[in-house]
Short mmCIF file of C-alpha atoms in Angstrom, two decimals:
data_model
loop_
_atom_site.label_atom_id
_atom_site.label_comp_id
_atom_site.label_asym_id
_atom_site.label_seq_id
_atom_site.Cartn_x
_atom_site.Cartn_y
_atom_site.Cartn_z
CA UNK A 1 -5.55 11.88 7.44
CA UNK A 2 -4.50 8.54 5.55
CA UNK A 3 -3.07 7.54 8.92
CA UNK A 4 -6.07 7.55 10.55
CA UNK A 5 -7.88 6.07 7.62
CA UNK A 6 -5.65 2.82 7.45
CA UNK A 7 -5.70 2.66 11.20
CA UNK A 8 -9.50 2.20 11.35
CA UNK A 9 -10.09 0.11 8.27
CA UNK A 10 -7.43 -2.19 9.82
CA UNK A 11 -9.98 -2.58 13.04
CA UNK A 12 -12.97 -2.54 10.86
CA UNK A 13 -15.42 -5.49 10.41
CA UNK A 14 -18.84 -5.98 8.59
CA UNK A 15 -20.94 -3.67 9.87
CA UNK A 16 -18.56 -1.58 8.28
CA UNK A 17 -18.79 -3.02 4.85
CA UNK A 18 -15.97 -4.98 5.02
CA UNK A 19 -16.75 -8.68 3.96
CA UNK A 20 -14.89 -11.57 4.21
CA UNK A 21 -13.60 -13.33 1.10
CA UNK A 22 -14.81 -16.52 0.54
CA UNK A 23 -11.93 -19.58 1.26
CA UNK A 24 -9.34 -17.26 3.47
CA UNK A 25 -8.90 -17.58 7.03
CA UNK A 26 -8.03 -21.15 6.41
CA UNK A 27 -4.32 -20.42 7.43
CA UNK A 28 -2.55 -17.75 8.85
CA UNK A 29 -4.40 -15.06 6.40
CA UNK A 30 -8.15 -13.32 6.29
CA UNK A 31 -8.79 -11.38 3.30
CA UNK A 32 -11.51 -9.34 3.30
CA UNK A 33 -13.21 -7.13 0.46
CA UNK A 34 -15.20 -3.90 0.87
CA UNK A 35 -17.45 -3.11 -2.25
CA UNK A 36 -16.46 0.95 -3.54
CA UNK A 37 -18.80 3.14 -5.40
CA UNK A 38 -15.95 4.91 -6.56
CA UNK A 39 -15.79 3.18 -10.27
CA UNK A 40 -12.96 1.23 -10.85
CA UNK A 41 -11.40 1.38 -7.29
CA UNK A 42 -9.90 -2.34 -5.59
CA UNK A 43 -10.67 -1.93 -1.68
CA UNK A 44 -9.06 -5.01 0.17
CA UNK A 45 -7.64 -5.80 3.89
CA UNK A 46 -5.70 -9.34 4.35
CA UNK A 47 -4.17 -9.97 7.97
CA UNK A 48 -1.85 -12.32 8.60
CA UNK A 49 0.06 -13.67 11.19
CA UNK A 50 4.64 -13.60 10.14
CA UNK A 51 7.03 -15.23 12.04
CA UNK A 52 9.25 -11.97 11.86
CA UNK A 53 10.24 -9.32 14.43
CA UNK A 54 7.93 -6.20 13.66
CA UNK A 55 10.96 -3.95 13.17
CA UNK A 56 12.56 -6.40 10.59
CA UNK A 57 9.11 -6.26 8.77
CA UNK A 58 9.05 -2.61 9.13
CA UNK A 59 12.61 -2.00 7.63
CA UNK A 60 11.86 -4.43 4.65
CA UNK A 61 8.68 -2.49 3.57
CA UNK A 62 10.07 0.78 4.24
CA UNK A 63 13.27 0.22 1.98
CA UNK A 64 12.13 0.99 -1.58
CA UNK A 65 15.58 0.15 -2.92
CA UNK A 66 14.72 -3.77 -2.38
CA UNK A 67 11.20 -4.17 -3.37
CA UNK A 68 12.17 -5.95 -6.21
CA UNK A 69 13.68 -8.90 -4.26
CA UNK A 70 10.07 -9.60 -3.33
CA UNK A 71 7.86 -8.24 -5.26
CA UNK A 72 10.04 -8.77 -9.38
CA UNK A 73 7.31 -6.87 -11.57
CA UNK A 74 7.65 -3.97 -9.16
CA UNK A 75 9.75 -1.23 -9.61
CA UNK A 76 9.82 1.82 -7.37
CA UNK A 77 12.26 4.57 -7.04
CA UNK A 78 12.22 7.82 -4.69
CA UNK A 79 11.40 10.73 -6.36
CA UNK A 80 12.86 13.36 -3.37
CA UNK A 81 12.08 13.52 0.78
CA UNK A 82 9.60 15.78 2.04
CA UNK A 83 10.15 17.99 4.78
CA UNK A 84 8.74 17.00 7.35
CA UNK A 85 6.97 20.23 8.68
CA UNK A 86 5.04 20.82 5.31
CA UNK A 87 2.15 17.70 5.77
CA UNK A 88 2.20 16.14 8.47
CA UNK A 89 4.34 18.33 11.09
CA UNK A 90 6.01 15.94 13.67
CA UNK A 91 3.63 15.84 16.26
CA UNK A 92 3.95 12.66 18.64
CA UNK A 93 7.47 12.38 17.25
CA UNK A 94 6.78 9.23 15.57
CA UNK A 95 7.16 10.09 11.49
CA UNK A 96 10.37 8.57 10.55
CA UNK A 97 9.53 8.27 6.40
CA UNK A 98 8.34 10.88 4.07
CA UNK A 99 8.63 11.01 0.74
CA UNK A 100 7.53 11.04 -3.33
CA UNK A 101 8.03 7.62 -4.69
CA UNK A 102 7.40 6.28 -8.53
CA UNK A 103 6.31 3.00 -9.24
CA UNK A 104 5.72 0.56 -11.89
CA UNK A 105 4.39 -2.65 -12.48
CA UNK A 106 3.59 -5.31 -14.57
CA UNK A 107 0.46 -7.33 -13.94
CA UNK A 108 0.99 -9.86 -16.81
CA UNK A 109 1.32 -10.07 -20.39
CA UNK A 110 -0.91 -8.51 -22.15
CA UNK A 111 -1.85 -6.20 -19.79
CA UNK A 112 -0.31 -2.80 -20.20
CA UNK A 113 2.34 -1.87 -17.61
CA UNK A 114 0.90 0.57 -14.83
CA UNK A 115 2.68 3.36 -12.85
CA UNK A 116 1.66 5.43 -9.69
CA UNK A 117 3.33 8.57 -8.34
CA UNK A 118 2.79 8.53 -4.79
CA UNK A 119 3.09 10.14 -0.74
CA UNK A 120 4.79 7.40 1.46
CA UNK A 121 5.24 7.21 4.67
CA UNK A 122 6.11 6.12 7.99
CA UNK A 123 5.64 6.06 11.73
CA UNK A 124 5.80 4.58 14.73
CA UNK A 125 3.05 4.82 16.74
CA UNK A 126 3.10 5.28 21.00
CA UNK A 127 2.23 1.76 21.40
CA UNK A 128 5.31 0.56 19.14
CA UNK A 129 2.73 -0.30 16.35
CA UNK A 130 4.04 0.98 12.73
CA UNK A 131 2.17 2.74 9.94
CA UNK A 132 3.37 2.46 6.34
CA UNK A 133 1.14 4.03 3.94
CA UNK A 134 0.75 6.08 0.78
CA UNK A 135 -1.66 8.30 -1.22
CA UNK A 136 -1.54 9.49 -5.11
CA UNK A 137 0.08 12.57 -5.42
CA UNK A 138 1.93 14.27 -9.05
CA UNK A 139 4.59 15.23 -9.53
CA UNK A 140 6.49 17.29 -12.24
CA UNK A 141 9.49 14.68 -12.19
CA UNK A 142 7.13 12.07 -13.16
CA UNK A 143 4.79 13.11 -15.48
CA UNK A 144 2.40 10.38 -17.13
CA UNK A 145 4.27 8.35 -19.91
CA UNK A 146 2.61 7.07 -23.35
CA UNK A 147 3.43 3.56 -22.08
CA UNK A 148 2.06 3.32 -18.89
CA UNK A 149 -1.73 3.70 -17.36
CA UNK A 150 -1.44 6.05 -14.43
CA UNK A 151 -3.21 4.16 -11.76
CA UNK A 152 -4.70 6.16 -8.88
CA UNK A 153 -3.76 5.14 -5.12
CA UNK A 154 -6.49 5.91 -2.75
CA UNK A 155 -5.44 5.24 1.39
CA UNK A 156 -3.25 2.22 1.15
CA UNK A 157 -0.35 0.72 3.27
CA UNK A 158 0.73 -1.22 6.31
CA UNK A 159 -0.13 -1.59 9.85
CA UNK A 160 2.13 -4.19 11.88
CA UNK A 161 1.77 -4.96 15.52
CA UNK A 162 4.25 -7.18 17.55
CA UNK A 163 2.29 -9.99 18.94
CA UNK A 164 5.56 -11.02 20.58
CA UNK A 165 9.17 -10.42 20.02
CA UNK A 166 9.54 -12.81 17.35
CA UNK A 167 5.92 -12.44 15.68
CA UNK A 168 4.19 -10.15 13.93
CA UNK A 169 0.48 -9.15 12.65
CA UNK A 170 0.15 -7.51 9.92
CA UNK A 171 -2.82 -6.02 7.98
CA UNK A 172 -2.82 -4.61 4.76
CA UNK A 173 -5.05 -2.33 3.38
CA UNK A 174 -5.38 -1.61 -0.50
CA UNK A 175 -7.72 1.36 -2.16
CA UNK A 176 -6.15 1.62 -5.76
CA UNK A 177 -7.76 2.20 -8.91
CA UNK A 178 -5.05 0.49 -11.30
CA UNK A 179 -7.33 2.57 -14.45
CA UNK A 180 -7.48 0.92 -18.16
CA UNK A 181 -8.66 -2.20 -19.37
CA UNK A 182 -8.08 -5.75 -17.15
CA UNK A 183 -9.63 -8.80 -17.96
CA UNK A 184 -12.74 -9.51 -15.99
CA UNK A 185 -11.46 -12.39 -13.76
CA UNK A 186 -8.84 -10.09 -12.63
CA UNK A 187 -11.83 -7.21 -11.95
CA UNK A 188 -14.01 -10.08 -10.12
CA UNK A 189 -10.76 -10.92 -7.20
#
């Protein structure tokens, strides 16, 4: 289900709701915004052109262990794998990541520190295409602590097509609802 929701917001356009942010698509990046009547929920796409192989991007954003290098208020640990068989079942062969992750963050001082429990996974679609993604999910591991807001992830993740063997498009799609108080110029991006 979330698979097939990133995979058609990433070929979505205007007519269906998604707008385009007002200065991107100068460069290499097009950010777009879609407006949510779902309270506090953040909907954004960006796609942008990387000088990478798609399977080097894919192994960097599937390797929680190493967010960090690239992303230093981040923090996100696995929780335990999922079998396979008990979401998604393996047809098309292509799932190659499932499992319960735990994240925090810190936007910036004073902003209290946010965490997310959350389904991730992976696959690799027929056309050689990949599909990173997560949704919120709880767990009894990772139970909400006094000092973190539990944000809410909606359908968010990755899709990266080769455009040749050395170059890769990616779009991201974000649906989160990071919950609690932010200033208003951070509500207003």
């Amino acid at each position: 289900r979330v698979r097939d929701q990133l995979v058609a917001a990433a070929s979505a356009s205007e007519e269906d709701g998604w707008m385009p942010v007002k200065g991107s698509g100068k460069s290499n990046i097009a950010i777009s915004r879609k407006h949510n009547t779902t309270g506090g929920c953040v909907c954004g796409k960006a796609e942008l052109f990387l000088n990478a192989p798609a399977d080097l991007v894919y192994h960097l954003l599937a390797t929680t262990d190493r967010i960090h290098e690239w992303m230093p208020s981040c923090h996100m640990e696995k929780v335990c794998d999922v079998p396979t068989g008990s979401l998604f079942g393996n047809k098309g062969g292509g799932l190659t990541l499932l499992e319960i992750d735990y994240c925090t963050f810190q936007l910036y001082s004073p902003v209290a520190m946010r965490d997310w429990c959350f389904l991730r996974f992976a696959f690799v679609n027929k056309d050689g295409s990949y599909v990173l993604g997560c949704e919120n999910v709880t767990h009894p591991d990772r139970p909400e602590k006094q000092q973190f807001i539990r944000g809410h992830v909606y359908a968010t993740g990755f899709i990266l097509r080769a455009q040749n063997p050395n170059a890769t498009l990616m779009t991201v799609i974000f649906q989160f609802d990071v919950k609690g108080w932010l200033p208003s110029v951070l509500r207003t991006l």
